[in-house]
């Protein structure tokens, strides 16, 4: 489904992080609807390097891009020589998704260098090319601020959340000095859906719980999961927001969620209904301090300024996603 009247054909579109979950969905959206657009992906894909938490340092995967026919540059946003490879192009649109997306990386230096330092380069490139820049911020900027989370009331509680918060401040300053360049930050809430599988342990609980159930294992939840709420937003609604943001009436940061809070218990119940199972849930103690108990995006400005209209309930999103969850059950990560 096309989300806007803008004709992206004959436009040059950069997608950083295009081998990842959201970036690859964006790439296929443009490929499908605007076959005459020129799409360029910039991503470092994955090496075998891991952070001290045991997770890979980046989650891009070639399998997310099978069928993609545009251009691809494998490069690191921390490396100026790699970034310089992009200078051969003049972009009309930049969708900046590349980042350390793992919220549990606590090495502040690497998170700040990767997520923040590189951002200046993309701001300058947007200015030079007169490109529209849409970048990924995050609901993690809110920490445990009460629901509904509202723009302007952030209080990040980990380095990742802070890095996105810093990007928002930098973008605001840049916008003040360069009001003619369109720059929009999108604070994604808990995104789930197609092409997230290769994020492994950092993928959504929808696919992780789905695979536990498909393997006949008891789905594992924290005690009290019927009272731990998140704003789960389906990938297609996130793509809608990215596309419509290009037509925003003003620069700024916007929440991208469903606008509804649902519990982890709801996810298990919906999955079990779809998969025809009735496994007993295994509850265990939540090991995390400072765990967010309730997120729910205030999406009023997103609706007002660029007509964002989330279309998927948790039930609809999970039911559309089920065939892929089943298909990936034996896929190696
Ligand atoms: N998925 C969510 O629920 C969610 C929520 C809030 C914000 N976000 C943000 O949205 C963006 C996309 O997230 P995602 O879920 O698709 O994650 P992802 O990890 O699948 O995608 C990020 C991509 O960036 C690439 N990357 C990482 N470090 C890089 C580097 N140094 N140089 C070049 N490429 C690099 C990775 O290889 C990966 O392909 C990220 O900025 C993330 O922080 C995601």
Short mmCIF file of N, CA and C in Angstrom, two decimals, residues 3-151:
data_model
loop_
_atom_site.label_atom_id
_atom_site.label_comp_id
_atom_site.label_asym_id
_atom_site.label_seq_id
_atom_site.Cartn_x
_atom_site.Cartn_y
_atom_site.Cartn_z
N UNK A 3 1.71 5.02 0.85
CA UNK A 3 1.31 5.83 2.01
C UNK A 3 1.25 7.33 1.71
N UNK A 4 1.74 7.73 0.51
CA UNK A 4 1.67 9.17 0.24
C UNK A 4 1.60 9.42 -1.25
N UNK A 5 1.25 10.64 -1.59
CA UNK A 5 1.16 11.04 -3.01
C UNK A 5 2.53 11.40 -3.58
N UNK A 6 3.51 11.55 -2.72
CA UNK A 6 4.85 11.93 -3.20
C UNK A 6 5.34 10.90 -4.20
N UNK A 7 5.89 11.38 -5.31
CA UNK A 7 6.44 10.45 -6.28
C UNK A 7 7.95 10.30 -6.05
N UNK A 8 8.33 9.14 -5.54
CA UNK A 8 9.75 8.91 -5.25
C UNK A 8 10.50 8.36 -6.47
N UNK A 9 9.78 8.15 -7.57
CA UNK A 9 10.48 7.71 -8.79
C UNK A 9 11.48 8.79 -9.21
N UNK A 10 12.60 8.36 -9.76
CA UNK A 10 13.67 9.26 -10.19
C UNK A 10 14.31 10.03 -9.05
N UNK A 11 14.06 9.61 -7.82
CA UNK A 11 14.73 10.22 -6.67
C UNK A 11 15.85 9.30 -6.20
N UNK A 12 16.87 9.91 -5.60
CA UNK A 12 17.98 9.12 -5.07
C UNK A 12 17.82 9.04 -3.56
N UNK A 13 17.71 7.82 -3.07
CA UNK A 13 17.33 7.60 -1.67
C UNK A 13 18.41 6.80 -0.96
N UNK A 14 18.96 7.36 0.10
CA UNK A 14 19.96 6.64 0.92
C UNK A 14 19.25 6.02 2.12
N UNK A 15 19.51 4.74 2.35
CA UNK A 15 18.99 4.10 3.56
C UNK A 15 20.18 3.54 4.33
N UNK A 16 20.54 4.20 5.43
CA UNK A 16 21.60 3.63 6.27
C UNK A 16 20.94 2.57 7.16
N UNK A 17 21.71 1.54 7.48
CA UNK A 17 21.11 0.45 8.25
C UNK A 17 20.15 -0.36 7.40
N UNK A 18 20.33 -0.31 6.10
CA UNK A 18 19.39 -0.95 5.17
C UNK A 18 19.43 -2.47 5.18
N UNK A 19 20.45 -3.06 5.82
CA UNK A 19 20.47 -4.53 5.93
C UNK A 19 19.80 -4.99 7.21
N UNK A 20 19.31 -4.04 7.99
CA UNK A 20 18.66 -4.37 9.26
C UNK A 20 17.15 -4.45 9.10
N UNK A 21 16.48 -4.52 10.21
CA UNK A 21 15.03 -4.75 10.26
C UNK A 21 14.24 -3.63 9.56
N UNK A 22 14.29 -2.44 10.13
CA UNK A 22 13.45 -1.36 9.59
C UNK A 22 13.99 -0.88 8.24
N UNK A 23 15.32 -0.77 8.14
CA UNK A 23 15.93 -0.28 6.90
C UNK A 23 15.61 -1.16 5.70
N UNK A 24 15.65 -2.48 5.88
CA UNK A 24 15.38 -3.37 4.73
C UNK A 24 13.90 -3.29 4.34
N UNK A 25 13.02 -3.12 5.30
CA UNK A 25 11.60 -2.94 4.96
C UNK A 25 11.38 -1.66 4.17
N UNK A 26 12.12 -0.61 4.54
CA UNK A 26 12.02 0.65 3.78
C UNK A 26 12.50 0.44 2.34
N UNK A 27 13.63 -0.27 2.22
CA UNK A 27 14.21 -0.49 0.88
C UNK A 27 13.20 -1.22 -0.01
N UNK A 28 12.56 -2.25 0.52
CA UNK A 28 11.60 -2.99 -0.30
C UNK A 28 10.34 -2.18 -0.58
N UNK A 29 9.98 -1.30 0.34
CA UNK A 29 8.83 -0.43 0.09
C UNK A 29 9.10 0.43 -1.16
N UNK A 30 10.27 1.05 -1.20
CA UNK A 30 10.57 1.91 -2.36
C UNK A 30 10.71 1.08 -3.64
N UNK A 31 11.37 -0.06 -3.51
CA UNK A 31 11.56 -0.90 -4.70
C UNK A 31 10.22 -1.31 -5.30
N UNK A 32 9.29 -1.68 -4.42
CA UNK A 32 7.99 -2.16 -4.90
C UNK A 32 7.15 -1.04 -5.51
N UNK A 33 7.12 0.10 -4.82
CA UNK A 33 6.18 1.14 -5.25
C UNK A 33 6.78 2.18 -6.19
N UNK A 34 8.10 2.29 -6.17
CA UNK A 34 8.76 3.32 -7.01
C UNK A 34 9.93 2.68 -7.74
N UNK A 35 9.62 1.84 -8.75
CA UNK A 35 10.68 1.07 -9.42
C UNK A 35 11.72 1.96 -10.10
N UNK A 36 11.39 3.22 -10.34
CA UNK A 36 12.37 4.10 -10.95
C UNK A 36 13.10 4.98 -9.94
N UNK A 37 12.98 4.62 -8.67
CA UNK A 37 13.79 5.35 -7.68
C UNK A 37 15.17 4.69 -7.64
N UNK A 38 16.17 5.45 -7.22
CA UNK A 38 17.51 4.87 -7.06
C UNK A 38 17.76 4.71 -5.57
N UNK A 39 17.85 3.47 -5.13
CA UNK A 39 17.95 3.20 -3.69
C UNK A 39 19.38 2.76 -3.37
N UNK A 40 19.98 3.40 -2.40
CA UNK A 40 21.35 3.06 -2.01
C UNK A 40 21.35 2.69 -0.53
N UNK A 41 21.80 1.48 -0.26
CA UNK A 41 21.89 1.02 1.13
C UNK A 41 23.33 1.16 1.61
N UNK A 42 23.47 1.66 2.82
CA UNK A 42 24.79 1.74 3.46
C UNK A 42 24.67 1.03 4.80
N UNK A 43 25.46 -0.02 4.99
CA UNK A 43 25.35 -0.83 6.22
C UNK A 43 26.65 -1.60 6.39
N UNK A 44 27.08 -1.80 7.62
CA UNK A 44 28.30 -2.59 7.84
C UNK A 44 27.99 -4.08 7.93
N UNK A 45 26.73 -4.46 7.76
CA UNK A 45 26.30 -5.85 7.90
C UNK A 45 26.78 -6.38 9.26
N UNK A 46 27.26 -7.63 9.35
CA UNK A 46 27.71 -8.14 10.65
C UNK A 46 29.08 -8.77 10.50
N UNK A 47 29.90 -8.59 11.52
CA UNK A 47 31.14 -9.35 11.59
C UNK A 47 30.91 -10.34 12.74
N UNK A 48 31.97 -10.99 13.16
CA UNK A 48 31.75 -11.90 14.29
C UNK A 48 32.00 -11.21 15.62
N UNK A 49 32.29 -9.90 15.57
CA UNK A 49 32.62 -9.18 16.81
C UNK A 49 31.39 -9.05 17.70
N UNK A 50 31.61 -9.23 18.99
CA UNK A 50 30.51 -9.14 19.96
C UNK A 50 30.79 -8.09 21.01
N UNK A 51 29.72 -7.56 21.60
CA UNK A 51 29.85 -6.70 22.77
C UNK A 51 30.00 -7.58 24.01
N UNK A 52 30.33 -6.94 25.15
CA UNK A 52 30.54 -7.73 26.37
C UNK A 52 29.24 -8.40 26.84
N UNK A 53 28.07 -7.93 26.33
CA UNK A 53 26.81 -8.61 26.72
C UNK A 53 26.56 -9.88 25.90
N UNK A 54 27.52 -10.21 25.03
CA UNK A 54 27.41 -11.46 24.26
C UNK A 54 26.68 -11.30 22.93
N UNK A 55 26.10 -10.12 22.69
CA UNK A 55 25.37 -9.90 21.43
C UNK A 55 26.31 -9.39 20.34
N UNK A 56 25.95 -9.65 19.08
CA UNK A 56 26.75 -9.15 17.95
C UNK A 56 26.79 -7.62 17.97
N UNK A 57 27.87 -7.07 17.41
CA UNK A 57 28.00 -5.59 17.41
C UNK A 57 27.10 -4.93 16.38
N UNK A 58 26.68 -5.68 15.37
CA UNK A 58 25.69 -5.13 14.42
C UNK A 58 24.92 -6.30 13.85
N UNK A 59 23.67 -6.02 13.47
CA UNK A 59 22.76 -7.12 13.15
C UNK A 59 22.37 -7.19 11.68
N UNK A 60 22.95 -6.34 10.84
CA UNK A 60 22.61 -6.39 9.41
C UNK A 60 22.86 -7.79 8.88
N UNK A 61 22.00 -8.25 7.95
CA UNK A 61 22.13 -9.61 7.42
C UNK A 61 21.73 -9.62 5.95
N UNK A 62 22.58 -10.28 5.13
CA UNK A 62 22.28 -10.31 3.70
C UNK A 62 20.92 -10.92 3.41
N UNK A 63 20.48 -11.83 4.27
CA UNK A 63 19.20 -12.51 3.98
C UNK A 63 18.01 -11.54 4.03
N UNK A 64 18.19 -10.41 4.71
CA UNK A 64 17.11 -9.41 4.69
C UNK A 64 16.99 -8.74 3.33
N UNK A 65 18.02 -8.92 2.48
CA UNK A 65 18.06 -8.16 1.23
C UNK A 65 17.95 -9.04 -0.01
N UNK A 66 17.66 -10.30 0.17
CA UNK A 66 17.51 -11.16 -1.01
C UNK A 66 16.28 -10.68 -1.77
N UNK A 67 16.49 -10.36 -3.07
CA UNK A 67 15.40 -9.79 -3.87
C UNK A 67 15.55 -8.29 -4.05
N UNK A 68 16.44 -7.68 -3.29
CA UNK A 68 16.67 -6.23 -3.43
C UNK A 68 17.59 -5.99 -4.62
N UNK A 69 17.20 -5.05 -5.50
CA UNK A 69 17.95 -4.89 -6.74
C UNK A 69 18.71 -3.55 -6.82
N UNK A 70 18.70 -2.78 -5.73
CA UNK A 70 19.36 -1.48 -5.75
C UNK A 70 20.85 -1.57 -5.44
N UNK A 71 21.43 -0.44 -5.09
CA UNK A 71 22.87 -0.38 -4.79
C UNK A 71 23.14 -0.63 -3.31
N UNK A 72 24.28 -1.23 -3.05
CA UNK A 72 24.64 -1.51 -1.66
C UNK A 72 26.11 -1.15 -1.44
N UNK A 73 26.38 -0.39 -0.40
CA UNK A 73 27.76 -0.16 0.02
C UNK A 73 27.91 -0.71 1.43
N UNK A 74 28.88 -1.61 1.58
CA UNK A 74 29.15 -2.12 2.92
C UNK A 74 30.15 -1.17 3.56
N UNK A 75 29.73 -0.49 4.58
CA UNK A 75 30.62 0.47 5.22
C UNK A 75 30.17 0.76 6.63
N UNK A 76 31.11 1.36 7.39
CA UNK A 76 30.84 1.63 8.80
C UNK A 76 30.64 3.13 9.00
N UNK A 77 29.58 3.51 9.68
CA UNK A 77 29.32 4.94 9.90
C UNK A 77 30.37 5.57 10.81
N UNK A 78 31.19 4.75 11.46
CA UNK A 78 32.28 5.29 12.29
C UNK A 78 33.53 5.58 11.47
N UNK A 79 33.52 5.20 10.20
CA UNK A 79 34.74 5.30 9.39
C UNK A 79 34.57 6.37 8.31
N UNK A 80 35.28 7.51 8.46
CA UNK A 80 35.11 8.60 7.48
C UNK A 80 35.41 8.17 6.05
N UNK A 81 36.36 7.25 5.86
CA UNK A 81 36.66 6.80 4.48
C UNK A 81 35.47 6.05 3.88
N UNK A 82 34.79 5.27 4.72
CA UNK A 82 33.59 4.55 4.23
C UNK A 82 32.49 5.56 3.89
N UNK A 83 32.29 6.52 4.78
CA UNK A 83 31.25 7.52 4.53
C UNK A 83 31.54 8.31 3.25
N UNK A 84 32.84 8.55 3.01
CA UNK A 84 33.22 9.34 1.82
C UNK A 84 32.76 8.64 0.54
N UNK A 85 32.58 7.32 0.59
CA UNK A 85 32.11 6.61 -0.61
C UNK A 85 30.73 7.11 -1.04
N UNK A 86 30.00 7.67 -0.08
CA UNK A 86 28.65 8.15 -0.40
C UNK A 86 28.68 9.51 -1.08
N UNK A 87 29.84 10.17 -1.06
CA UNK A 87 29.92 11.52 -1.61
C UNK A 87 29.75 11.57 -3.12
N UNK A 88 29.84 10.40 -3.77
CA UNK A 88 29.65 10.37 -5.22
C UNK A 88 28.19 10.60 -5.59
N UNK A 89 27.33 10.56 -4.59
CA UNK A 89 25.89 10.68 -4.86
C UNK A 89 25.34 11.98 -4.31
N UNK A 90 24.30 12.45 -4.98
CA UNK A 90 23.52 13.56 -4.42
C UNK A 90 22.15 12.97 -4.06
N UNK A 91 21.84 13.03 -2.76
CA UNK A 91 20.62 12.37 -2.30
C UNK A 91 19.45 13.35 -2.23
N UNK A 92 18.27 12.81 -2.56
CA UNK A 92 17.03 13.57 -2.34
C UNK A 92 16.46 13.27 -0.96
N UNK A 93 16.64 12.01 -0.54
CA UNK A 93 16.12 11.58 0.77
C UNK A 93 17.18 10.74 1.47
N UNK A 94 17.30 10.95 2.77
CA UNK A 94 18.19 10.11 3.59
C UNK A 94 17.35 9.55 4.74
N UNK A 95 17.29 8.23 4.80
CA UNK A 95 16.63 7.57 5.94
C UNK A 95 17.75 6.95 6.78
N UNK A 96 18.00 7.56 7.93
CA UNK A 96 19.17 7.15 8.72
C UNK A 96 18.73 6.21 9.85
N UNK A 97 18.94 4.93 9.60
CA UNK A 97 18.54 3.89 10.57
C UNK A 97 19.75 3.25 11.24
N UNK A 98 20.93 3.36 10.63
CA UNK A 98 22.10 2.65 11.17
C UNK A 98 22.42 3.15 12.57
N UNK A 99 22.63 2.22 13.46
CA UNK A 99 22.93 2.57 14.85
C UNK A 99 23.27 1.29 15.60
N UNK A 100 23.87 1.46 16.77
CA UNK A 100 23.84 0.36 17.72
C UNK A 100 22.40 0.35 18.23
N UNK A 101 21.66 -0.68 17.84
CA UNK A 101 20.23 -0.71 18.17
C UNK A 101 19.97 -1.51 19.45
N UNK A 102 21.02 -2.11 19.99
CA UNK A 102 20.90 -2.95 21.18
C UNK A 102 20.86 -2.04 22.42
N UNK A 103 19.72 -2.03 23.09
CA UNK A 103 19.55 -1.10 24.22
C UNK A 103 20.37 -1.52 25.44
N UNK A 104 20.94 -2.72 25.38
CA UNK A 104 21.71 -3.19 26.55
C UNK A 104 23.21 -3.19 26.30
N UNK A 105 23.66 -2.25 25.48
CA UNK A 105 25.11 -2.02 25.37
C UNK A 105 25.41 -0.86 26.30
N UNK A 106 26.25 -1.12 27.29
CA UNK A 106 26.48 -0.10 28.33
C UNK A 106 27.82 0.62 28.18
N UNK A 107 28.60 0.26 27.14
CA UNK A 107 29.86 0.95 26.87
C UNK A 107 29.50 2.30 26.24
N UNK A 108 29.55 3.34 27.07
CA UNK A 108 29.05 4.64 26.62
C UNK A 108 29.84 5.19 25.44
N UNK A 109 31.15 4.94 25.44
CA UNK A 109 31.99 5.51 24.38
C UNK A 109 31.58 4.98 23.01
N UNK A 110 31.42 3.67 22.91
CA UNK A 110 31.12 3.12 21.58
C UNK A 110 29.70 3.49 21.15
N UNK A 111 28.77 3.54 22.10
CA UNK A 111 27.38 3.92 21.74
C UNK A 111 27.35 5.37 21.27
N UNK A 112 28.00 6.24 22.00
CA UNK A 112 27.98 7.66 21.62
C UNK A 112 28.71 7.89 20.29
N UNK A 113 29.87 7.24 20.14
CA UNK A 113 30.61 7.43 18.88
C UNK A 113 29.77 6.97 17.69
N UNK A 114 29.18 5.80 17.82
CA UNK A 114 28.46 5.22 16.68
C UNK A 114 27.17 5.99 16.39
N UNK A 115 26.39 6.21 17.42
CA UNK A 115 25.06 6.78 17.18
C UNK A 115 25.09 8.29 17.02
N UNK A 116 26.01 8.95 17.71
CA UNK A 116 25.96 10.42 17.71
C UNK A 116 26.99 11.05 16.76
N UNK A 117 28.27 10.64 16.87
CA UNK A 117 29.28 11.31 16.04
C UNK A 117 28.92 11.25 14.56
N UNK A 118 28.48 10.08 14.12
CA UNK A 118 28.19 9.90 12.69
C UNK A 118 27.02 10.78 12.25
N UNK A 119 26.16 11.12 13.19
CA UNK A 119 24.95 11.89 12.85
C UNK A 119 25.32 13.24 12.24
N UNK A 120 26.42 13.84 12.74
CA UNK A 120 26.83 15.14 12.19
C UNK A 120 27.12 15.02 10.69
N UNK A 121 27.72 13.91 10.31
CA UNK A 121 28.05 13.72 8.90
C UNK A 121 26.77 13.72 8.05
N UNK A 122 25.74 13.02 8.54
CA UNK A 122 24.50 12.92 7.75
C UNK A 122 23.75 14.26 7.73
N UNK A 123 23.84 15.02 8.81
CA UNK A 123 23.23 16.36 8.81
C UNK A 123 23.91 17.24 7.75
N UNK A 124 25.24 17.20 7.74
CA UNK A 124 25.97 18.03 6.76
C UNK A 124 25.69 17.57 5.33
N UNK A 125 25.58 16.26 5.15
CA UNK A 125 25.30 15.73 3.81
C UNK A 125 23.89 16.16 3.36
N UNK A 126 22.94 16.13 4.31
CA UNK A 126 21.58 16.56 3.97
C UNK A 126 21.59 18.03 3.55
N UNK A 127 22.38 18.82 4.27
CA UNK A 127 22.46 20.25 3.95
C UNK A 127 23.09 20.46 2.57
N UNK A 128 24.19 19.76 2.34
CA UNK A 128 24.90 19.92 1.06
C UNK A 128 24.00 19.52 -0.12
N UNK A 129 23.25 18.44 0.06
CA UNK A 129 22.44 17.91 -1.05
C UNK A 129 21.02 18.50 -1.07
N UNK A 130 20.70 19.29 -0.06
CA UNK A 130 19.32 19.76 0.12
C UNK A 130 18.35 18.58 0.20
N UNK A 131 18.77 17.56 0.95
CA UNK A 131 17.97 16.33 1.08
C UNK A 131 17.07 16.41 2.30
N UNK A 132 15.97 15.68 2.24
CA UNK A 132 15.13 15.46 3.42
C UNK A 132 15.77 14.36 4.25
N UNK A 133 15.93 14.61 5.55
CA UNK A 133 16.58 13.61 6.42
C UNK A 133 15.57 13.12 7.46
N UNK A 134 15.30 11.82 7.40
CA UNK A 134 14.44 11.19 8.40
C UNK A 134 15.35 10.26 9.21
N UNK A 135 15.43 10.44 10.51
CA UNK A 135 16.34 9.59 11.29
C UNK A 135 15.59 8.88 12.41
N UNK A 136 16.17 7.77 12.85
CA UNK A 136 15.55 6.95 13.90
C UNK A 136 15.98 7.45 15.27
N UNK A 137 15.02 7.96 16.03
CA UNK A 137 15.23 8.20 17.45
C UNK A 137 14.59 7.00 18.16
N UNK A 138 14.18 7.15 19.40
CA UNK A 138 13.67 5.96 20.10
C UNK A 138 12.82 6.34 21.32
N UNK A 139 11.90 5.43 21.64
CA UNK A 139 11.13 5.56 22.88
C UNK A 139 12.04 5.40 24.09
N UNK A 140 13.23 4.85 23.89
CA UNK A 140 14.17 4.70 25.02
C UNK A 140 14.60 6.06 25.56
N UNK A 141 14.36 7.13 24.80
CA UNK A 141 14.68 8.47 25.29
C UNK A 141 13.82 8.83 26.50
N UNK A 142 12.70 8.12 26.68
CA UNK A 142 11.77 8.46 27.78
C UNK A 142 12.13 7.80 29.11
N UNK A 143 12.97 6.75 29.07
CA UNK A 143 13.25 6.05 30.32
C UNK A 143 11.94 5.60 30.94
N UNK A 144 11.78 5.89 32.24
CA UNK A 144 10.51 5.46 32.85
C UNK A 144 9.55 6.62 33.11
N UNK A 145 9.56 7.59 32.22
CA UNK A 145 8.59 8.68 32.32
C UNK A 145 7.18 8.10 32.17
N UNK A 146 6.20 8.68 32.89
CA UNK A 146 4.86 8.08 32.88
C UNK A 146 4.18 8.13 31.51
N UNK A 147 3.28 7.19 31.30
CA UNK A 147 2.49 7.14 30.05
C UNK A 147 1.34 8.13 30.11
N UNK A 148 0.87 8.62 28.98
CA UNK A 148 1.47 8.44 27.67
C UNK A 148 2.73 9.30 27.54
N UNK A 149 3.77 8.72 26.91
CA UNK A 149 5.02 9.45 26.75
C UNK A 149 4.83 10.56 25.72
N UNK A 150 5.26 11.75 26.14
CA UNK A 150 5.03 12.94 25.30
C UNK A 150 6.36 13.56 24.89
N UNK A 151 6.41 14.05 23.66
CA UNK A 151 7.60 14.75 23.18
C UNK A 151 7.91 15.92 24.12
#
